[in-house]
Short mmCIF file of C-alpha atoms and ligand atoms in Angstrom, two decimals:
data_model
loop_
_atom_site.label_atom_id
_atom_site.label_comp_id
_atom_site.label_asym_id
_atom_site.label_seq_id
_atom_site.Cartn_x
_atom_site.Cartn_y
_atom_site.Cartn_z
CA MET Z 1 -24.41 -2.78 1.90
CA LEU Z 2 -23.46 0.60 3.32
CA GLY Z 3 -19.77 1.57 3.23
CA ILE Z 4 -18.66 4.01 5.90
CA ILE Z 5 -15.32 5.75 5.64
CA GLY Z 6 -14.35 7.14 9.02
CA GLY Z 7 -11.90 10.00 9.28
CA SER Z 8 -10.13 11.71 12.16
CA GLY Z 9 -11.98 11.00 15.39
CA LEU Z 10 -13.79 8.00 13.92
CA THR Z 11 -11.23 5.23 13.46
CA GLN Z 12 -13.75 2.64 14.64
CA LEU Z 13 -17.50 2.40 14.91
CA SER Z 14 -18.36 1.21 18.41
CA ASN Z 15 -21.96 0.57 17.42
CA LEU Z 16 -20.91 -1.75 14.60
CA ASP Z 17 -21.43 -5.37 15.55
CA VAL Z 18 -18.30 -6.64 13.75
CA SER Z 19 -18.62 -10.13 12.27
CA HIS Z 20 -15.26 -10.25 10.55
CA ARG Z 21 -12.39 -8.19 9.18
CA GLU Z 22 -10.83 -8.62 5.78
CA ILE Z 23 -7.61 -7.40 4.22
CA VAL Z 24 -8.57 -6.53 0.65
CA ARG Z 25 -6.03 -6.15 -2.14
CA THR Z 26 -6.82 -4.06 -5.19
CA PRO Z 27 -4.98 -3.25 -8.43
CA TRP Z 28 -4.32 0.13 -6.81
CA GLY Z 29 -2.66 -1.30 -3.72
CA GLU Z 30 -3.99 -1.89 -0.26
CA PRO Z 31 -6.66 0.26 1.36
CA SER Z 32 -5.86 2.22 4.51
CA ALA Z 33 -6.88 -0.62 6.83
CA PRO Z 34 -8.57 -4.02 6.88
CA LEU Z 35 -12.30 -3.65 6.23
CA SER Z 36 -14.62 -4.35 9.15
CA PHE Z 37 -17.90 -6.05 8.28
CA GLY Z 38 -20.98 -6.20 10.42
CA ARG Z 39 -24.43 -4.83 11.05
CA ILE Z 40 -25.93 -1.74 12.55
CA GLY Z 41 -29.59 -2.52 13.14
CA LYS Z 42 -30.77 -4.25 9.99
CA GLN Z 43 -28.25 -2.59 7.73
CA GLU Z 44 -25.17 -4.47 6.59
CA VAL Z 45 -22.17 -2.20 6.96
CA VAL Z 46 -18.55 -2.26 5.92
CA PHE Z 47 -16.32 0.20 7.74
CA LEU Z 48 -12.94 1.57 6.66
CA ALA Z 49 -10.69 3.84 8.72
CA ARG Z 50 -9.44 6.38 6.19
CA HIS Z 51 -6.21 7.15 8.04
CA GLY Z 52 -5.62 3.55 9.21
CA PHE Z 53 -6.64 2.11 12.57
CA GLY Z 54 -3.79 3.83 14.37
CA HIS Z 55 -4.38 7.09 12.48
CA THR Z 56 -0.97 6.88 10.80
CA ILE Z 57 -1.73 7.82 7.17
CA PRO Z 58 -1.81 11.58 6.47
CA PRO Z 59 -4.41 12.98 4.06
CA HIS Z 60 -2.01 13.45 1.14
CA LEU Z 61 -0.83 9.82 1.38
CA VAL Z 62 -4.19 8.08 1.71
CA ASN Z 63 -4.64 5.57 -1.11
CA TYR Z 64 -8.05 6.89 -2.14
CA ARG Z 65 -8.24 4.65 -5.18
CA ALA Z 66 -7.60 1.49 -3.17
CA ASN Z 67 -10.13 2.60 -0.54
CA ILE Z 68 -12.97 3.23 -2.98
CA ASP Z 69 -12.12 0.21 -5.12
CA ALA Z 70 -11.97 -2.08 -2.07
CA LEU Z 71 -15.38 -0.90 -0.84
CA LYS Z 72 -16.89 -1.44 -4.27
CA ARG Z 73 -15.28 -4.89 -4.64
CA VAL Z 74 -16.73 -6.14 -1.36
CA GLY Z 75 -20.19 -4.96 -2.35
CA ALA Z 76 -20.73 -1.50 -0.89
CA THR Z 77 -23.67 -0.07 -2.83
CA TRP Z 78 -23.50 3.36 -1.20
CA ILE Z 79 -20.86 5.20 0.81
CA VAL Z 80 -21.06 7.69 3.64
CA SER Z 81 -17.84 9.53 4.36
CA VAL Z 82 -17.40 11.00 7.82
CA ALA Z 83 -14.79 13.73 7.79
CA SER Z 84 -13.64 16.39 10.19
CA VAL Z 85 -13.33 19.90 8.79
CA GLY Z 86 -12.57 23.48 9.67
CA GLY Z 87 -15.52 25.87 9.65
CA ILE Z 88 -15.43 29.04 7.54
CA ARG Z 89 -19.08 30.12 7.31
CA ALA Z 90 -20.56 31.79 10.41
CA ASP Z 91 -23.05 28.98 11.09
CA MET Z 92 -20.38 26.29 10.85
CA GLY Z 93 -18.58 26.61 14.16
CA PRO Z 94 -16.96 23.81 16.17
CA GLY Z 95 -19.38 20.94 16.79
CA ALA Z 96 -21.60 21.71 13.79
CA LEU Z 97 -22.54 18.81 11.53
CA VAL Z 98 -22.78 19.61 7.83
CA VAL Z 99 -23.95 17.63 4.81
CA PRO Z 100 -22.12 19.50 2.04
CA ASN Z 101 -23.50 19.78 -1.48
CA GLN Z 102 -20.54 21.17 -3.40
CA ILE Z 103 -16.76 20.84 -3.60
CA ILE Z 104 -13.83 22.96 -4.73
CA ASP Z 105 -10.67 20.92 -5.16
CA TYR Z 106 -7.37 22.59 -4.20
CA THR Z 107 -5.42 19.36 -3.83
CA SER Z 108 -2.46 18.50 -6.03
CA GLY Z 109 -0.33 15.51 -6.88
CA ARG Z 110 -2.91 12.92 -5.82
CA GLU Z 111 -4.05 10.01 -7.97
CA THR Z 112 -7.44 11.33 -9.04
CA SER Z 113 -8.78 8.70 -11.40
CA PHE Z 114 -9.10 4.98 -12.01
CA GLN Z 115 -8.42 5.65 -15.66
CA HIS Z 116 -5.01 4.95 -17.04
CA ALA Z 117 -3.82 4.74 -20.60
CA ASP Z 118 -4.75 1.10 -21.12
CA GLY Z 119 -6.51 1.44 -24.44
CA GLN Z 120 -9.92 1.87 -22.81
CA GLN Z 121 -12.21 4.65 -24.03
CA VAL Z 122 -11.65 7.87 -22.05
CA LEU Z 123 -14.50 8.55 -19.63
CA HIS Z 124 -15.51 12.01 -18.43
CA ILE Z 125 -17.76 11.70 -15.40
CA ASP Z 126 -20.43 14.29 -14.74
CA PHE Z 127 -19.56 15.97 -11.45
CA THR Z 128 -21.92 18.96 -11.49
CA GLU Z 129 -23.42 17.70 -8.24
CA PRO Z 130 -20.48 15.92 -6.60
CA TYR Z 131 -22.51 14.26 -3.83
CA ASP Z 132 -25.28 11.77 -4.49
CA ALA Z 133 -28.70 13.35 -3.91
CA GLY Z 134 -30.15 10.17 -2.40
CA VAL Z 135 -27.34 9.77 0.13
CA ARG Z 136 -27.65 13.44 1.10
CA VAL Z 137 -31.39 13.08 1.65
CA ALA Z 138 -30.88 9.91 3.71
CA LEU Z 139 -28.40 11.73 5.96
CA LEU Z 140 -30.58 14.82 6.31
CA THR Z 141 -33.70 12.77 6.99
CA ALA Z 142 -31.96 10.66 9.64
CA ALA Z 143 -30.75 13.86 11.31
CA ARG Z 144 -34.16 15.52 11.20
CA GLU Z 145 -35.95 12.47 12.59
CA GLN Z 146 -33.49 12.42 15.43
CA GLY Z 147 -33.74 16.11 16.22
CA GLU Z 148 -30.08 16.56 15.34
CA ALA Z 149 -29.37 19.99 13.85
CA VAL Z 150 -27.42 19.41 10.66
CA VAL Z 151 -26.57 22.13 8.16
CA ASP Z 152 -28.05 21.24 4.76
CA GLY Z 153 -25.53 22.20 2.09
CA GLY Z 154 -22.18 23.90 2.01
CA VAL Z 155 -19.18 24.19 -0.24
CA TYR Z 156 -16.36 21.90 0.84
CA ALA Z 157 -12.85 23.13 -0.01
CA ALA Z 158 -10.42 20.22 -0.28
CA THR Z 159 -6.89 21.36 0.62
CA GLN Z 160 -3.69 19.42 0.25
CA GLY Z 161 -2.54 19.33 3.88
CA PRO Z 162 -1.20 17.91 5.99
CA ARG Z 163 -0.54 21.40 7.32
CA LEU Z 164 -3.48 23.58 8.20
CA GLU Z 165 -4.12 26.69 6.09
CA THR Z 166 -2.89 30.25 6.56
CA ALA Z 167 -5.43 32.92 7.46
CA ALA Z 168 -4.95 34.44 4.00
CA GLU Z 169 -5.62 31.10 2.34
CA ILE Z 170 -8.86 30.76 4.30
CA ASN Z 171 -9.86 34.29 3.22
CA ARG Z 172 -9.25 33.26 -0.36
CA LEU Z 173 -11.31 30.07 0.06
CA ALA Z 174 -14.13 32.18 1.54
CA ARG Z 175 -13.96 34.57 -1.43
CA ASP Z 176 -14.13 31.53 -3.72
CA GLY Z 177 -17.37 30.57 -1.98
CA ALA Z 178 -16.09 27.81 0.32
CA ASP Z 179 -17.91 27.23 3.61
CA LEU Z 180 -15.81 24.48 5.15
CA VAL Z 181 -12.33 23.13 4.62
CA GLY Z 182 -10.90 19.64 4.88
CA MET Z 183 -8.06 17.58 3.42
CA THR Z 184 -9.65 14.29 2.37
CA GLY Z 185 -12.82 15.07 0.41
CA MET Z 186 -10.99 14.84 -2.89
CA PRO Z 187 -10.26 12.80 -4.89
CA GLU Z 188 -12.43 10.47 -2.76
CA ALA Z 189 -15.76 11.87 -3.99
CA ALA Z 190 -14.71 11.87 -7.65
CA LEU Z 191 -13.39 8.31 -7.45
CA ALA Z 192 -16.69 7.15 -5.95
CA ARG Z 193 -18.49 8.78 -8.88
CA GLU Z 194 -16.12 7.09 -11.36
CA ALA Z 195 -16.76 3.79 -9.61
CA ASP Z 196 -20.48 4.56 -9.83
CA VAL Z 197 -21.06 4.16 -6.09
CA PRO Z 198 -23.44 6.79 -4.62
CA TYR Z 199 -21.42 8.83 -2.13
CA GLY Z 200 -22.28 11.48 0.43
CA ALA Z 201 -20.39 13.18 3.24
CA LEU Z 202 -21.16 14.03 6.83
CA CYS Z 203 -18.71 16.69 7.94
CA VAL Z 204 -17.96 17.40 11.57
CA VAL Z 205 -16.60 20.86 12.25
CA ALA Z 206 -13.62 20.39 14.56
CA ASN Z 207 -12.40 24.00 14.69
CA TRP Z 208 -12.84 27.43 13.24
CA ALA Z 209 -10.65 27.65 10.15
CA ALA Z 210 -7.40 29.63 10.41
CA GLY Z 211 -7.92 33.32 11.08
CA ARG Z 212 -11.61 32.96 12.05
CA ALA Z 213 -13.16 33.51 15.50
CA ASP Z 214 -11.10 31.77 18.19
CA SER Z 215 -8.60 30.63 15.55
CA THR Z 216 -7.62 34.26 14.82
CA HIS Z 217 -4.00 33.72 15.84
CA GLU Z 218 -3.62 29.96 16.00
CA ILE Z 219 -5.60 26.74 15.91
CA ARG Z 220 -5.52 25.05 19.31
CA PHE Z 221 -5.35 21.28 18.96
CA GLU Z 222 -6.55 20.52 22.48
CA HIS Z 223 -9.89 22.13 21.56
CA ILE Z 224 -10.12 20.04 18.40
CA GLU Z 225 -9.87 16.73 20.24
CA ALA Z 226 -12.53 17.63 22.77
CA THR Z 227 -14.89 18.89 20.06
CA LEU Z 228 -14.40 15.81 17.89
CA HIS Z 229 -14.86 13.47 20.82
CA SER Z 230 -18.27 14.80 21.74
CA ALA Z 231 -19.41 15.34 18.13
CA MET Z 232 -18.54 11.77 17.13
CA GLY Z 233 -21.01 10.49 19.72
CA ARG Z 234 -23.72 12.40 17.85
CA VAL Z 235 -22.40 11.08 14.54
CA ARG Z 236 -22.65 7.48 15.81
CA HIS Z 237 -26.27 8.06 16.83
CA LEU Z 238 -27.04 9.61 13.48
CA ILE Z 239 -25.50 6.64 11.69
CA GLU Z 240 -27.52 4.24 13.84
CA HIS Z 241 -30.66 6.06 12.81
CA LEU Z 242 -29.53 6.07 9.18
CA CYS Z 243 -29.22 2.29 9.45
CA GLY Z 244 -32.70 1.95 10.92
CA ALA Z 245 -31.39 0.88 14.34
N1 LIG K 1 -8.40 22.79 7.72
C1 LIG K 1 -8.29 21.67 6.96
N2 LIG K 1 -8.69 20.48 7.37
C2 LIG K 1 -9.21 20.38 8.60
C3 LIG K 1 -9.35 21.49 9.45
C4 LIG K 1 -8.91 22.77 8.97
O1 LIG K 1 -9.00 23.79 9.67
N3 LIG K 1 -9.91 21.05 10.61
C5 LIG K 1 -10.11 19.71 10.45
N4 LIG K 1 -9.70 19.31 9.24
#
């Protein structure tokens, strides 16, 4: 079963034929929302709204552990995260879709691991390639078959939020090698790896990052909503294709 975590702009999947919803409890607390189960085409899907159905949970307060654990418990065997981001690299302007291949984590104070001092052997996961190669290929193939231009690869900078970055911070991220910036990619990706669930991300560029292009002096939120609204239609089509619909 495919688990889809929807971020800003994707609090529900209109093409998901929902059969039932389930409130799942985990040792880590409750996930952001009840899980929605259903099918897209032949693919069984479980959907979770990362920020809650009413978009009320900010990035730094998302219970990432409960979200990943809940998806695994109900039988998700792979996860696609849909996340909106700011674009830093020149070819990642508003409306671009990106399947990133690397992450730099700038978050702090989040629960980053399922491990706690319970007498279990300490586990160091390999995270050289933070996204699952198979999930990335599935996303890129679905996009190509559909004629949807998706950028293959990019370094995702995970920032703490919920505020957006300063222009100087974005310059620093660019110098570090980051191509796009978002607030929810970590620890989500690392927890999925710990849980041994293949995980990939489809990033939707909502705006130029602070200090870039038309965000030179400020980031205009009215542009973000319009961009996300039209891009999420393309994302839904891409997911349908990914599911063989
Ligand atoms: N920065 C961080 N996260 C974001 C942005 C941004 O500019 N746009 C959408 N999510």
